[in-house]
PDB file of C-alpha atoms in Angstrom:
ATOM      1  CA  UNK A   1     -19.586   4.154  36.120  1.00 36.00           C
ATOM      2  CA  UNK A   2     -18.631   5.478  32.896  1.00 40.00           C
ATOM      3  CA  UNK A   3     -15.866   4.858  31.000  1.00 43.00           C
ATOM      4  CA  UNK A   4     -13.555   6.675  28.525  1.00 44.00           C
ATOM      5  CA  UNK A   5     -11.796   4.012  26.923  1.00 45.00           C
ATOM      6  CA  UNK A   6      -9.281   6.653  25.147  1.00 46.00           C
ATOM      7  CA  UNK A   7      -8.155   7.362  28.470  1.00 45.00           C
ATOM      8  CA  UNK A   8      -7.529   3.946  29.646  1.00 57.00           C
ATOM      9  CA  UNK A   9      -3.845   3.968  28.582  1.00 62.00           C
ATOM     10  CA  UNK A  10      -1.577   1.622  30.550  1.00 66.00           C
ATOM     11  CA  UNK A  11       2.193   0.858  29.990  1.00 61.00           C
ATOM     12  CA  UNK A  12       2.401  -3.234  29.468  1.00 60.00           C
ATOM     13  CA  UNK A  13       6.348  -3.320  29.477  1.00 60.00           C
ATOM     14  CA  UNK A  14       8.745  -4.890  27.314  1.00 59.00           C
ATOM     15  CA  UNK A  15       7.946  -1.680  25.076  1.00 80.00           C
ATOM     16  CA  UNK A  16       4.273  -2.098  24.589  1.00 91.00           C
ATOM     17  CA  UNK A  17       1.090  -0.583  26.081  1.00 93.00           C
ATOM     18  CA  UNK A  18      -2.618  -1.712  26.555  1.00 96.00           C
ATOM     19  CA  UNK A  19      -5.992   0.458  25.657  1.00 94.00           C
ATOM     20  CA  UNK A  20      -9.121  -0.364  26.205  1.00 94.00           C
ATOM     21  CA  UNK A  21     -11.203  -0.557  22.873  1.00 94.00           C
ATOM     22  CA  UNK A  22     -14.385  -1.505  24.349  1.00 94.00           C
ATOM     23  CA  UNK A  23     -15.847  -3.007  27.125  1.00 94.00           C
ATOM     24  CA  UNK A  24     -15.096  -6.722  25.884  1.00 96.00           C
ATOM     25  CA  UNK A  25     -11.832  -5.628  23.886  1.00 97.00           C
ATOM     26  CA  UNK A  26      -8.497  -4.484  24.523  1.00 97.00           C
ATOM     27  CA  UNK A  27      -5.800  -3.220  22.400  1.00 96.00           C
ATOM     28  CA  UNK A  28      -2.225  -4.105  22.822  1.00 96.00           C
ATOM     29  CA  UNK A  29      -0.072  -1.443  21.202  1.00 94.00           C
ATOM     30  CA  UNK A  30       3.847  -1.801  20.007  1.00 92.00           C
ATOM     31  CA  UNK A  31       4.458   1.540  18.742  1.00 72.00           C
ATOM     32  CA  UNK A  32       5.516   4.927  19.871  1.00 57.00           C
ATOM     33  CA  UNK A  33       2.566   6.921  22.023  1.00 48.00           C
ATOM     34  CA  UNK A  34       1.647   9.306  19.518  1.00 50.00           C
ATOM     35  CA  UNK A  35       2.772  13.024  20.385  1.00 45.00           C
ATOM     36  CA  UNK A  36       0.590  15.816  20.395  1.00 43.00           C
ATOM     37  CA  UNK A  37       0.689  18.892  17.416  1.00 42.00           C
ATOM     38  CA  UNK A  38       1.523  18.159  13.541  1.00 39.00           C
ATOM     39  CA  UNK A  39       2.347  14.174  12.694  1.00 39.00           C
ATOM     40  CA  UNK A  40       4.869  13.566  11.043  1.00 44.00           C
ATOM     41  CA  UNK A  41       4.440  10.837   8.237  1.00 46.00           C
ATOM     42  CA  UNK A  42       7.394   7.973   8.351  1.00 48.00           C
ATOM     43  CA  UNK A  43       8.412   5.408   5.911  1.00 53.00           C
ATOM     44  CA  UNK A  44       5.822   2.701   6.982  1.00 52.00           C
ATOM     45  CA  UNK A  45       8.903   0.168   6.860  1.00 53.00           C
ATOM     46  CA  UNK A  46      10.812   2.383   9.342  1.00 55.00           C
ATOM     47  CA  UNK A  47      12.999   0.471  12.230  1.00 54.00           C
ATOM     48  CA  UNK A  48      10.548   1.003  14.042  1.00 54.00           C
ATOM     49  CA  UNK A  49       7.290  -0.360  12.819  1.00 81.00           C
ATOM     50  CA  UNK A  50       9.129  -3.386  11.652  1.00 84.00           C
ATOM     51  CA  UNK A  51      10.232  -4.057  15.038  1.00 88.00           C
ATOM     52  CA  UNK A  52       6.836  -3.331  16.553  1.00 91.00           C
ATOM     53  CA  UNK A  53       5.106  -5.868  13.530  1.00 92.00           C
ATOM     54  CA  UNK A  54       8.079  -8.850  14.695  1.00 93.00           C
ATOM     55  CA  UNK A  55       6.371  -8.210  18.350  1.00 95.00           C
ATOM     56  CA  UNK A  56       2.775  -8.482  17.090  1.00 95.00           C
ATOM     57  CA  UNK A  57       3.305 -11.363  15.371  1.00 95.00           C
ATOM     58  CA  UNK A  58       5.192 -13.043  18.214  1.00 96.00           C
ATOM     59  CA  UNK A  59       2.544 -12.106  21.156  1.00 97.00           C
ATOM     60  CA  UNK A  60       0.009 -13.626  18.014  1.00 96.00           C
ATOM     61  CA  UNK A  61       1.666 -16.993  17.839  1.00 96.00           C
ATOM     62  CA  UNK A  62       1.890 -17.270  21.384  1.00 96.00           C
ATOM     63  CA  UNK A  63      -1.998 -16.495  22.142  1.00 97.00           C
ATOM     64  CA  UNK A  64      -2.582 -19.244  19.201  1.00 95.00           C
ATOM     65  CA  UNK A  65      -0.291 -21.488  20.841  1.00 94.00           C
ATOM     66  CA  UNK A  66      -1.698 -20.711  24.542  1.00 96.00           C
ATOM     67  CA  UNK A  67      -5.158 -19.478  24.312  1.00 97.00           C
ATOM     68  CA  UNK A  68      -6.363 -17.362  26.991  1.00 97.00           C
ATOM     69  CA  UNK A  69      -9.842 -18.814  27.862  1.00 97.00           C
ATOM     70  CA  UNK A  70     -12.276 -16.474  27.263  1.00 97.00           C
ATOM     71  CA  UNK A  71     -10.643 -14.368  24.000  1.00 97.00           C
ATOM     72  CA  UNK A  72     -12.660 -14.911  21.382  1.00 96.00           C
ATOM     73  CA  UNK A  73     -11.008 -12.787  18.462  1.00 95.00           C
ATOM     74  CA  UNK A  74      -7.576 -11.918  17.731  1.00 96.00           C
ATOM     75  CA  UNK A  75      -7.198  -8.957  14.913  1.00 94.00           C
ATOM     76  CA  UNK A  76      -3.277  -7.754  14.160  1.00 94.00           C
ATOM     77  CA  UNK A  77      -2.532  -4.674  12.610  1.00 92.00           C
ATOM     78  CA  UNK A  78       0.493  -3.153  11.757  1.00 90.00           C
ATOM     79  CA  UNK A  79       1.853  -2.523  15.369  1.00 92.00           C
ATOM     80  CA  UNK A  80      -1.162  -3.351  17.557  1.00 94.00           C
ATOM     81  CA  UNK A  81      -3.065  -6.609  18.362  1.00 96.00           C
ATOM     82  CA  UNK A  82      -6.930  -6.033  19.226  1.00 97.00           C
ATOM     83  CA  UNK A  83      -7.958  -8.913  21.592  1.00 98.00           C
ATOM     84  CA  UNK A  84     -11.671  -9.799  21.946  1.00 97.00           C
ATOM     85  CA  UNK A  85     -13.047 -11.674  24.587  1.00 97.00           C
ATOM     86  CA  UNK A  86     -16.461 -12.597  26.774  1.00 97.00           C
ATOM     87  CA  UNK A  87     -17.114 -10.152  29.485  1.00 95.00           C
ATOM     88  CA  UNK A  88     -18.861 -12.583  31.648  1.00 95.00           C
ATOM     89  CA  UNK A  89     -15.640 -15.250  31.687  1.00 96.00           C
ATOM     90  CA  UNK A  90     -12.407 -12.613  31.634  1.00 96.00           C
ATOM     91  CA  UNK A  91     -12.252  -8.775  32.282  1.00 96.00           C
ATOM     92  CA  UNK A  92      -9.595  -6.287  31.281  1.00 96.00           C
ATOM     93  CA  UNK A  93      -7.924  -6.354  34.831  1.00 95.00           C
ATOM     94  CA  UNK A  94      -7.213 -10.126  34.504  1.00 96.00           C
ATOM     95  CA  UNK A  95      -6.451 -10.487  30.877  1.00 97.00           C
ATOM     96  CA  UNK A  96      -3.667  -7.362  30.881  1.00 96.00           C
ATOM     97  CA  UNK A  97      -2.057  -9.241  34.114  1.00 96.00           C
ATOM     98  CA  UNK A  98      -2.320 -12.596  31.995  1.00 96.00           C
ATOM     99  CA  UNK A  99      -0.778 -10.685  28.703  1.00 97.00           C
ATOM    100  CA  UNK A 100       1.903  -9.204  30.780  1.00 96.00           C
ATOM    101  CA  UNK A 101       3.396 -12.615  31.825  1.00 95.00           C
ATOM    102  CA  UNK A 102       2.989 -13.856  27.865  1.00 96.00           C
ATOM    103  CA  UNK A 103       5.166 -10.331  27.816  1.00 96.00           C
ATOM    104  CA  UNK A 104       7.763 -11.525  29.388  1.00 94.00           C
ATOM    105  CA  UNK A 105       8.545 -14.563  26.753  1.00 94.00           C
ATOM    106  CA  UNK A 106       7.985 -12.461  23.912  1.00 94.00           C
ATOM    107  CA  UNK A 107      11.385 -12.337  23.132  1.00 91.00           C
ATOM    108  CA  UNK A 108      11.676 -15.928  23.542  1.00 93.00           C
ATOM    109  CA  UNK A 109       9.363 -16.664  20.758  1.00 94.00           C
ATOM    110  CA  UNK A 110      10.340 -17.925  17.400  1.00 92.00           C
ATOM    111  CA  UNK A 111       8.489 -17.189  14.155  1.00 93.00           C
ATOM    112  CA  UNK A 112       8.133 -19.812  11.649  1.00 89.00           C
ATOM    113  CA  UNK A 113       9.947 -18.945   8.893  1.00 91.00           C
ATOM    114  CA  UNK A 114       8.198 -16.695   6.066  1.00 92.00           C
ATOM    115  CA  UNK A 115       7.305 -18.460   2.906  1.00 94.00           C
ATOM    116  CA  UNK A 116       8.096 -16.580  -0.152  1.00 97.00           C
ATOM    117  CA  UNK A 117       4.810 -16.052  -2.678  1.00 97.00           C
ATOM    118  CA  UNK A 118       5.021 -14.994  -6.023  1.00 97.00           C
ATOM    119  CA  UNK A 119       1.864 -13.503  -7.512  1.00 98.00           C
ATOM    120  CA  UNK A 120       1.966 -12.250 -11.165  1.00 98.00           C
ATOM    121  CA  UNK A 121       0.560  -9.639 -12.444  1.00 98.00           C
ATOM    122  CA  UNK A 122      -0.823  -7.761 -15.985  1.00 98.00           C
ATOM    123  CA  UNK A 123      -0.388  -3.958 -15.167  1.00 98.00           C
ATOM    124  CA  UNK A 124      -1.574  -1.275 -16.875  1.00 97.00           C
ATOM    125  CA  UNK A 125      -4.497  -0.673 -19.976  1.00 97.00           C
ATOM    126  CA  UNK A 126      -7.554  -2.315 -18.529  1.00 97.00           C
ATOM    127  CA  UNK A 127      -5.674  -3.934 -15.929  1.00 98.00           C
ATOM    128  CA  UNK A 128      -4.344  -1.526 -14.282  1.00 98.00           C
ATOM    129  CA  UNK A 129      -6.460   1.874 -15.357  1.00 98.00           C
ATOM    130  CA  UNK A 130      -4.380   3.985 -12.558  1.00 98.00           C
ATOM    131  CA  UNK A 131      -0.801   3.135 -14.068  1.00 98.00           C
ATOM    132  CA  UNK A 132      -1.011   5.774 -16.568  1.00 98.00           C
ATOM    133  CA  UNK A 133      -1.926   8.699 -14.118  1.00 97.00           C
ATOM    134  CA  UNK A 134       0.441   7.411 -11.467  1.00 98.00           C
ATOM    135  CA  UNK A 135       3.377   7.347 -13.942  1.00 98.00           C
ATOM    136  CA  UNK A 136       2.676  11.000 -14.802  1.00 97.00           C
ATOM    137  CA  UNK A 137       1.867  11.892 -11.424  1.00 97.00           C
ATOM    138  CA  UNK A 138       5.990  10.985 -10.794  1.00 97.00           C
ATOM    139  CA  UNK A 139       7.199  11.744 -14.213  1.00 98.00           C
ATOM    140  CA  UNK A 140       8.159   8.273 -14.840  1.00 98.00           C
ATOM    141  CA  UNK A 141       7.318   5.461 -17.821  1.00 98.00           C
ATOM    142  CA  UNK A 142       4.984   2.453 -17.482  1.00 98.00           C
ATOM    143  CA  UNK A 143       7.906  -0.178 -17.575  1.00 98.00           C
ATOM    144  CA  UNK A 144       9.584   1.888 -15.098  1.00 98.00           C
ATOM    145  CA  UNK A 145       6.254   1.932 -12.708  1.00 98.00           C
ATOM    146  CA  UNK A 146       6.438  -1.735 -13.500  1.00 98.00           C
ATOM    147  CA  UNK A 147      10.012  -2.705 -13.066  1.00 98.00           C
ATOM    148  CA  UNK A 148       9.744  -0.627  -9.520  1.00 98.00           C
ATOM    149  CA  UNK A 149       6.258  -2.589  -8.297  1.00 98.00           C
ATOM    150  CA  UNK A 150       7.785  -5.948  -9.600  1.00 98.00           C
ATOM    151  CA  UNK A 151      11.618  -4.829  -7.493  1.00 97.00           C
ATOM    152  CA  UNK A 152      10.666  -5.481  -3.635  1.00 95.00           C
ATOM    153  CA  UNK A 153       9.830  -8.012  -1.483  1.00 96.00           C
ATOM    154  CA  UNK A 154       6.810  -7.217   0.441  1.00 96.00           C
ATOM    155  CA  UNK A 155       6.055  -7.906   4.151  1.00 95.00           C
ATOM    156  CA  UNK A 156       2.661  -9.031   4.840  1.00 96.00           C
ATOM    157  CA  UNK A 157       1.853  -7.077   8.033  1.00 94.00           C
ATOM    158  CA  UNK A 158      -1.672  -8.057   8.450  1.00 93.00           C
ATOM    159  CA  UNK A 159      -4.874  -9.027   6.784  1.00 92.00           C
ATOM    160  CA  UNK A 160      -8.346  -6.846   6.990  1.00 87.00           C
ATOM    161  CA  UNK A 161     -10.905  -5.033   5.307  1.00 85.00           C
ATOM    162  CA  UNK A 162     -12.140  -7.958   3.405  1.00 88.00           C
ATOM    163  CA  UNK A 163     -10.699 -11.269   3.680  1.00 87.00           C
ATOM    164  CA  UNK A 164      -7.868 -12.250   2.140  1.00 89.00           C
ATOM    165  CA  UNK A 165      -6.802  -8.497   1.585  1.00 94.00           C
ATOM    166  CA  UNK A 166      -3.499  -8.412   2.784  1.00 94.00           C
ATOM    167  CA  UNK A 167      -1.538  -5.104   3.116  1.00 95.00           C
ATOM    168  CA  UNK A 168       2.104  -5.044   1.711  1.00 95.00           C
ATOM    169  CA  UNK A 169       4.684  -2.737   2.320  1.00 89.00           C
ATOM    170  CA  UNK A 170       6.384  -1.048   1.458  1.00 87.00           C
ATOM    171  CA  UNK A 171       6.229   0.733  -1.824  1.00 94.00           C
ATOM    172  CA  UNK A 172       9.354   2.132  -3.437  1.00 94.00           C
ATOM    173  CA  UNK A 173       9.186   5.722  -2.579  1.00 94.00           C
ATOM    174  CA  UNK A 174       9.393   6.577  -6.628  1.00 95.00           C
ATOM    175  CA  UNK A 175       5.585   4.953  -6.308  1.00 96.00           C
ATOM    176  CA  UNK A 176       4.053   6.374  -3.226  1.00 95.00           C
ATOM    177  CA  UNK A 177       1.131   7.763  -4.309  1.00 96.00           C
ATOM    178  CA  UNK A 178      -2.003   9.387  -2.433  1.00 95.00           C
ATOM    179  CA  UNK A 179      -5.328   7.294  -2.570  1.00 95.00           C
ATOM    180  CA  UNK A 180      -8.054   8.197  -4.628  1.00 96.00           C
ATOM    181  CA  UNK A 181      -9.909  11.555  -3.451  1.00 95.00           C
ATOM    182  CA  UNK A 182     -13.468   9.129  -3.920  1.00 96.00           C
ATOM    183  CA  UNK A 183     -13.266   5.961  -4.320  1.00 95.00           C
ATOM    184  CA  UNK A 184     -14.530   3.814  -6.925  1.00 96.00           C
ATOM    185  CA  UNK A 185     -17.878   2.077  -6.181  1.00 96.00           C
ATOM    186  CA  UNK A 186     -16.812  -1.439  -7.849  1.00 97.00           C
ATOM    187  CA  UNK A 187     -13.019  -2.754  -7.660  1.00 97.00           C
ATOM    188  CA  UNK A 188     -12.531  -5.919 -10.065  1.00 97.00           C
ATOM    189  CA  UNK A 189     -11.288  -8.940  -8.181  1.00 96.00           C
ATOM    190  CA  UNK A 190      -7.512  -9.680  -8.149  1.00 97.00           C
ATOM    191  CA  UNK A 191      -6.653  -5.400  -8.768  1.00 98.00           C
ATOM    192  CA  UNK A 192      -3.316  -4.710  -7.376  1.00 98.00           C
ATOM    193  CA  UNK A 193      -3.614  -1.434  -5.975  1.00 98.00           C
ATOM    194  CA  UNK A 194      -1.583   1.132  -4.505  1.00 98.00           C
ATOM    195  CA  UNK A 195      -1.854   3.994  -1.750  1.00 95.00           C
ATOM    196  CA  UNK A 196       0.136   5.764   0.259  1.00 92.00           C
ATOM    197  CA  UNK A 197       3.643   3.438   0.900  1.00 91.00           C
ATOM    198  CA  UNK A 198       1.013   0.094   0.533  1.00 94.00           C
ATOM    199  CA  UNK A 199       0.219  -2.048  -1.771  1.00 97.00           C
ATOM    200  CA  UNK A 200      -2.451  -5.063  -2.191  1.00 97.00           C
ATOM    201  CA  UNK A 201      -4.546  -6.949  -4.327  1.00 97.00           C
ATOM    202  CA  UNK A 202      -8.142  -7.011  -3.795  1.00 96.00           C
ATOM    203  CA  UNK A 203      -9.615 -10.942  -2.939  1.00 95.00           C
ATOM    204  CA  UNK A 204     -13.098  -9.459  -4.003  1.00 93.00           C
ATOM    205  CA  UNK A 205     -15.387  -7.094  -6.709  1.00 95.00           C
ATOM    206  CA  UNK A 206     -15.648  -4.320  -3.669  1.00 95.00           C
ATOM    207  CA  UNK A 207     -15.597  -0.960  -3.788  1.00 96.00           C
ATOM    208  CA  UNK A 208     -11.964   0.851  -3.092  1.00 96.00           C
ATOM    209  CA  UNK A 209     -10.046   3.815  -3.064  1.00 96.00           C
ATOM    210  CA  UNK A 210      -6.607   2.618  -4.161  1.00 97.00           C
ATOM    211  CA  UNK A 211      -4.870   3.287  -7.169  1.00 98.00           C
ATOM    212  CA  UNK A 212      -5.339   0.122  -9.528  1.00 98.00           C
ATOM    213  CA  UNK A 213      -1.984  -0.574 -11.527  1.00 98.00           C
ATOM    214  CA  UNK A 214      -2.683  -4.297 -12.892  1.00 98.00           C
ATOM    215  CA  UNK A 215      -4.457  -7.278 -12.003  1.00 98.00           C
ATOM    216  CA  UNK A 216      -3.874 -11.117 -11.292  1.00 98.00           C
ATOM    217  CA  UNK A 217      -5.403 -13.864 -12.470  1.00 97.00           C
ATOM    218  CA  UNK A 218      -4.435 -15.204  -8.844  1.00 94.00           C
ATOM    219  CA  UNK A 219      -7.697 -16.121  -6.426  1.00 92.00           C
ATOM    220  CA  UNK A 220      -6.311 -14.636  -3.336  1.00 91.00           C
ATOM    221  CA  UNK A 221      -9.164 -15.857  -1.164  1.00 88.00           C
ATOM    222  CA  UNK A 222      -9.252 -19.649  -0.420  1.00 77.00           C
ATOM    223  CA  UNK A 223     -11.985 -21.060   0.901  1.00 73.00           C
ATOM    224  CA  UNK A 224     -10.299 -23.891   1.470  1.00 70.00           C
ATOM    225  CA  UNK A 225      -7.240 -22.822   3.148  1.00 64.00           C
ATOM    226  CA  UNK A 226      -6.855 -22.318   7.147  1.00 65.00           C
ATOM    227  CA  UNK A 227      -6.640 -18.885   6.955  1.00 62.00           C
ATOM    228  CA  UNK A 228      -8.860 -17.813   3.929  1.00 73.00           C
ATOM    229  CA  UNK A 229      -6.581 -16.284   1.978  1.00 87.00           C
ATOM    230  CA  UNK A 230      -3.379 -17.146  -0.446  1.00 91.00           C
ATOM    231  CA  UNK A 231      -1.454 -14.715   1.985  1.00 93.00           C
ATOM    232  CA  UNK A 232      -0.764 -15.116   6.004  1.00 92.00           C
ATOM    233  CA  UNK A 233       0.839 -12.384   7.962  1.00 93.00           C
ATOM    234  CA  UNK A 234       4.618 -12.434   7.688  1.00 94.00           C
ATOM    235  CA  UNK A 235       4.792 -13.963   4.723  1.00 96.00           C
ATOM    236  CA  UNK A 236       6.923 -12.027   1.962  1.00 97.00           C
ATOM    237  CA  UNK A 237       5.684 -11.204  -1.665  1.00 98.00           C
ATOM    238  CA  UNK A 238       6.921 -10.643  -4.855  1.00 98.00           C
ATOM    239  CA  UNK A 239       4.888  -9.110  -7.958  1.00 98.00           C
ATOM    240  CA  UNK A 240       5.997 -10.909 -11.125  1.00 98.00           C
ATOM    241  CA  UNK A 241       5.026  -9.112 -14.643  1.00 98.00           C
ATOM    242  CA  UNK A 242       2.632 -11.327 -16.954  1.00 98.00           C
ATOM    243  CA  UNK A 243       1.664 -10.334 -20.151  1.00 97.00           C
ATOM    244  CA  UNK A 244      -2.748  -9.878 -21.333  1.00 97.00           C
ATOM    245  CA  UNK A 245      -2.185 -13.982 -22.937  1.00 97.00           C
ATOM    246  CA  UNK A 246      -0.383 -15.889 -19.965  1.00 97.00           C
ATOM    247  CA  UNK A 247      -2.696 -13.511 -18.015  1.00 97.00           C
ATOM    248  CA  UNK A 248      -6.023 -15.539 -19.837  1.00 96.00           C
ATOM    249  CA  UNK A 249      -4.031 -18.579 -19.393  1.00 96.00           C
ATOM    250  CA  UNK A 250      -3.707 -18.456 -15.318  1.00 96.00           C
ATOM    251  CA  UNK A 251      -7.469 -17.276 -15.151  1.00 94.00           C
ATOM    252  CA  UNK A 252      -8.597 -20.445 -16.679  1.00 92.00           C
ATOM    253  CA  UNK A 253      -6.508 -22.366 -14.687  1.00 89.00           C
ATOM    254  CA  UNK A 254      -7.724 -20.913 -11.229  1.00 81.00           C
ATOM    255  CA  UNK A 255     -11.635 -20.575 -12.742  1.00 74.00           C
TER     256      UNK A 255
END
């Protein structure tokens, strides 16, 4: 029999909807069903896609607090949760009747609160090589790039790409700029970056499209920690301005 998993498109209730993404992985998806013709691009902070993160993160804690044997993997995004699991114990039949009942206590759920993380930051010159061009690219000064950056509270809505790359959101609109049109084949680690409404700071020297506006002296990945990273999703972030001395100061300290 063959299968076209784009096609396999099945309302879940309680506002969400499961896909198959492979034959050992299933996508459970929060958001709107995307409408055919022209997008059209929303704030990525909208009502909507923070409502459809809260879910994510709920039907996440309770598949960490109830496995369902079998799932191996479990990879949020912003308003989806991609479940992998072993075709020979669990098939997509069973596990979308098993998430439907975890479904039905979503709303039931409560999510530990959100630590607050503060991660300084030297922006601009060598730092931050982007800042200049993204300040003239909205007719703005560097301390006025900075002060925005350094205004918001970020959500962490999930981590990817490499670990311990978390991706924030969202920018002040004065910011939002496009991604580089190539992207650079070496990224220093601990660049904050920018692109689109998101922002970041890169765990590793990778390569990477975004726009770098400083850097911080701040390992983001932790081998030691649970989760491999300074950063868990949910958590909220602040950017705090550091000058090129206190900057050489922290790196020391976190050599």
């Amino acid at each position: 029999m063959r299968y076209t998993f784009a096609s396999m498109d099945t309302s879940a209730g309680e506002g969400a909807r499961f896909q198959f993404a492979s034959d050992q992985s299933l996508l459970v998806y929060f958001d709107q069903v995307k409408q055919k013709g022209r997008a059209q691009a929303r704030p990525l902070q909208s009502l909507i896609t923070l409502q459809a993160n809260e879910k994510v993160r709920k039907l996440l804690r309770l598949l960490e607090l109830k496995p369902v044997p079998g799932v191996c993997n479990l990879y949020p995004a912003y308003c989806s949760l991609l479940l992998r699991f072993d075709g020979l114990r669990i098939g997509h039949e069973e596990l979308q009747g098993i998430l439907r009942q975890y479904l039905e206590r979503i709303d039931e759920v409560e999510l530990p609160e959100a630590r607050l993380v503060e991660i300084p930051v030297c922006y601009g010159g060598e730092f931050g090589p982007d800042l200049d061009e993204v300040c003239k690219f909205h007719g703005i000064t560097e301390p006025q790039a900075i002060e925005l950056h350094a205004s918001v509270e970020y959500l962490v809505y999930f981590l990817g790409f490499v670990p311990g790359f978390a991706y924030l959101g969202e920018l002040p609109k004065e910011l939002v700029t496009p991604r580089l049109a190539a992207p650079r084949k070496r990224v220093p680690a601990g660049s904050v970056g920018i692109a689109g409404n998101q922002t970041g700071a890169y765990p590793f020297a990778t390569p990477g499209g975004w726009r770098l506006i400083g850097r911080t002296p701040i390992k983001m990945f932790r081998a030691d920690s649970r989760g491999l990273s300074l950063l868990s999703i949910g958590d909220r972030v602040r950017f705090a301005p550091i000058d090129a001395e206190r900057f050489e100061e922290l790196e020391k300290k976190w050599a």
